[in-house]
Amino acid sequence: MNLTVVYDVQHIMPFGPLVILYLFLAGLSAGLFLLSALGEVWCWKPMRHLSIPAGIMALATIIPGGLSLLLDLGQPLRAIHLFLSFSPLSVMSWGSYILLIYSIIAVVFVWLAWRNDPRKKVWGKAGVVASLALGMYTGVLIAVAPGHPLWNSAVIPVLFLVSGLVAALSLINMAQVLQPRHFPVLDANEGGLHSLKVALVVLELVLIAVHLVILGLLGSTGSEIVSHLLTGGRQFSFLGIQIVLGTVFPLFILLFAHASQLAVGAAGFLSLMGVMALRYNIVVAGQELPVQGVLPHLMEADRLIWIYMGLLLIMAVLLMHFIPVLMERICRLPHAGDSDVEEGI
Amino acid sequence: MADHKHYGMVIDLRRCVGCHACTVACRMENSVPDDCFRSWVMEADKGSYPNVTRVKLPRLCNQCQDAPCVAVCPVKATYRDVEGGGVIKVDSAKCIGCRYCIASCPYNARYLHPVKGIADKCDLCLDRINAGLIPACVSTCVSHARFFGDFNDPDSEVSRLIREHEVQTLRPELRTRPSVYYIGLAESLANVNQSSLTGRR
């Protein structure tokens, strides 16, 4: 028997564009830190010459990421309350400490790595734990919100971590095209990074596929959400942008046109867009379908939020340039390893 | 009898006429901002012409005994007021407006107050209750479809109603243990094909 809703209340999605931006930047930062630590702490050869710039980019992305979270609060000046009380059952409470500790470790690690201080290895290892926590807690945060089948899965935190690593490798690929002086392409080392990225993109696709198959087979609201993503209102942003343009197409470039650095850089840009679309689709589609009734929840339509987002992204790019300059001025010591990073990446 | 009160509501859907007086009374009593609702009534047509019945579903915070909004609040601004009948309240001096409780409410019963920047929701008009009155929506209900009382008092009207009638709660599968019970919910939504829900504004 059909039920036609004739009157219902339309709600605003609680998590809007600034939260999506935070999830993207936090994942990207965690991924960059992990890659940086691979080179700086464990001396993984493909990342060795890129580890300091990657660390600087990790720092440059987490600052606007944290700010976007702050701007999203209804009462930004009360953010300090997060650190004055601890609620062990709240993932957000854990997350605020993870974000704080990660940011402190990232600052210290980049500083020590810049000065080639041997203590960088200890801080790097601590940072790996913090960045793994940062990369995954955002997924846990939404996964434990009841009544959202798209979110309520253990796949989500892993997917966020994997896609964060994909975004980090993509940004490095882009930087190798845009800033070749600071992100040199060493042919002998590129194979490792390339293989890692291909493996991670494939893993990302597998995780998405598994999640959707399970949701679809669960029936009820789960299959409704799968339909919403594949054939409904989210079809363009999910299938078109996230999957085809942001994941499959870059994967083809990586597999069949990896000899061209320009093509790999373009694939990096598309992958970054794909990871942003992944965060967008999961957050928005997870809230869009109402728990009761039929009216989809609306995204907050405040123009100021989009201006904030643009400014924060510009801030991330500017920080990537100014952090090295600032550090050089503070320490007044030339970096022992790579002179390229001294003038900004 | 339990030490503390357990305030809640029983809504008899067989009596609701869908006049929305509860929605209006709630807005007036609690100065609810535009486009936000602490209490509202969803209406739907069940069946196909000429065999159509109108389903009315009054909605409000379910005052869950295992409330997800309490657990997820990072600053403990959302809490159960044990002295206040177990009503879930928001401490306006503590709330940071992170919206996590809003995302975690499976009943869409919360909203961010656009002016105050904090989470807001139905508190069963606790101020009225403490003053010896009943919630505004119960007081104004023209068809006496809403009943308010203490579930820990076996002699209360709400206790009697859930004893004598078959009652249901919304989304029982989530085990949030709501304190809002419906009489006639199962009949209202009987034989409804949830996948064929259609709607219009």
Short mmCIF file of C-alpha atoms in Angstrom, two decimals, chain B residues 55-178:
data_model
loop_
_atom_site.label_atom_id
_atom_site.label_comp_id
_atom_site.label_asym_id
_atom_site.label_seq_id
_atom_site.Cartn_x
_atom_site.Cartn_y
_atom_site.Cartn_z
CA VAL B 55 -2.15 9.17 8.64
CA LYS B 56 -1.06 11.74 11.23
CA LEU B 57 2.17 11.35 13.11
CA PRO B 58 2.96 13.97 15.79
CA ARG B 59 6.71 14.23 16.26
CA LEU B 60 8.88 15.55 19.07
CA CYS B 61 12.00 14.64 21.00
CA ASN B 62 11.54 11.07 22.22
CA GLN B 63 13.40 11.73 25.51
CA CYS B 64 15.26 8.45 24.95
CA GLN B 65 16.43 6.63 28.04
CA ASP B 66 19.52 5.54 26.07
CA ALA B 67 19.87 8.81 24.22
CA PRO B 68 22.54 8.89 21.48
CA CYS B 69 22.65 12.70 21.77
CA VAL B 70 23.83 12.45 25.39
CA ALA B 71 26.57 9.95 24.58
CA VAL B 72 28.03 11.84 21.62
CA CYS B 73 28.14 15.33 23.16
CA PRO B 74 31.84 16.17 23.49
CA VAL B 75 31.34 18.81 26.20
CA LYS B 76 28.58 17.12 28.20
CA ALA B 77 26.20 19.96 27.34
CA THR B 78 23.41 17.49 26.57
CA TYR B 79 22.44 15.63 29.69
CA ARG B 80 19.65 13.74 31.35
CA ASP B 81 18.02 15.84 34.04
CA VAL B 82 17.50 13.12 36.63
CA GLU B 83 15.78 15.52 39.03
CA GLY B 84 13.65 16.81 36.17
CA GLY B 85 11.93 13.56 35.30
CA GLY B 86 14.76 12.20 33.16
CA VAL B 87 14.16 14.82 30.48
CA ILE B 88 17.07 15.29 28.05
CA LYS B 89 18.20 18.89 28.25
CA VAL B 90 20.81 21.12 26.63
CA ASP B 91 22.98 23.28 28.87
CA SER B 92 22.96 26.54 26.91
CA ALA B 93 26.08 27.75 28.72
CA LYS B 94 28.12 24.71 27.70
CA CYS B 95 26.94 23.83 24.17
CA ILE B 96 29.49 24.71 21.49
CA GLY B 97 27.13 24.18 18.55
CA CYS B 98 29.10 21.34 16.94
CA ARG B 99 25.85 19.71 15.69
CA TYR B 100 27.09 16.20 16.50
CA CYS B 101 24.01 15.55 18.63
CA ILE B 102 21.80 16.71 15.75
CA ALA B 103 23.50 14.25 13.39
CA SER B 104 23.20 11.50 15.98
CA CYS B 105 19.50 11.96 16.73
CA PRO B 106 17.66 9.23 14.83
CA TYR B 107 14.41 11.17 15.16
CA ASN B 108 15.54 14.48 13.62
CA ALA B 109 14.27 16.11 16.78
CA ARG B 110 17.10 18.61 17.20
CA TYR B 111 18.18 21.74 15.38
CA LEU B 112 20.83 24.40 15.70
CA HIS B 113 19.28 27.59 17.06
CA PRO B 114 20.15 30.12 14.33
CA VAL B 115 20.54 33.01 16.76
CA LYS B 116 21.98 31.36 19.86
CA GLY B 117 24.26 29.00 17.89
CA ILE B 118 23.49 26.08 20.17
CA ALA B 119 21.53 22.86 19.84
CA ASP B 120 17.89 23.11 20.79
CA LYS B 121 15.07 20.62 21.20
CA CYS B 122 11.86 19.77 23.03
CA ASP B 123 12.29 19.49 26.80
CA LEU B 124 8.64 18.63 27.42
CA CYS B 125 8.17 22.24 28.61
CA LEU B 126 9.99 21.39 31.83
CA ASP B 127 9.57 24.93 33.11
CA ARG B 128 5.80 24.55 32.82
CA ILE B 129 5.94 21.15 34.49
CA ASN B 130 7.96 22.54 37.39
CA ALA B 131 5.33 25.27 37.70
CA GLY B 132 2.62 22.63 38.03
CA LEU B 133 1.40 22.85 34.43
CA ILE B 134 1.50 20.33 31.60
CA PRO B 135 3.44 20.71 28.32
CA ALA B 136 1.98 23.31 25.95
CA CYS B 137 1.29 20.78 23.20
CA VAL B 138 -0.65 18.53 25.60
CA SER B 139 -2.52 21.47 27.05
CA THR B 140 -3.61 22.75 23.65
CA CYS B 141 -4.47 19.44 21.97
CA VAL B 142 -8.08 19.82 20.85
CA SER B 143 -8.75 16.11 20.53
CA HIS B 144 -7.00 15.01 23.72
CA ALA B 145 -4.63 12.86 21.73
CA ARG B 146 -1.62 13.71 23.87
CA PHE B 147 -1.08 12.55 27.43
CA PHE B 148 1.76 13.60 29.66
CA GLY B 149 2.83 12.04 32.94
CA ASP B 150 5.28 10.08 35.04
CA PHE B 151 5.90 6.52 33.87
CA ASN B 152 7.38 5.66 37.25
CA ASP B 153 4.03 6.37 38.87
CA PRO B 154 1.84 3.32 38.25
CA ASP B 155 -1.27 5.39 38.93
CA SER B 156 -0.50 8.04 36.34
CA GLU B 157 -2.61 8.27 33.21
CA VAL B 158 0.36 7.49 30.93
CA SER B 159 1.21 4.35 32.92
CA ARG B 160 -2.40 3.23 32.69
CA LEU B 161 -2.49 3.88 28.95
CA ILE B 162 0.62 1.83 28.17
CA ARG B 163 -0.74 -0.94 30.41
CA GLU B 164 -4.16 -1.03 28.79
CA HIS B 165 -3.25 -0.39 25.16
CA GLU B 166 -0.86 -1.80 22.66
CA VAL B 167 1.75 0.91 22.25
CA GLN B 168 4.66 1.38 19.88
CA THR B 169 7.68 3.62 19.71
CA LEU B 170 9.48 5.07 16.71
CA ARG B 171 12.52 3.14 15.46
CA PRO B 172 12.53 0.52 18.23
CA GLU B 173 15.31 -1.34 16.38
CA LEU B 174 17.79 1.33 17.53
CA ARG B 175 17.10 0.48 21.19
CA THR B 176 17.10 4.09 22.29
CA ARG B 177 14.19 3.34 24.66
CA PRO B 178 12.02 6.37 23.84
#
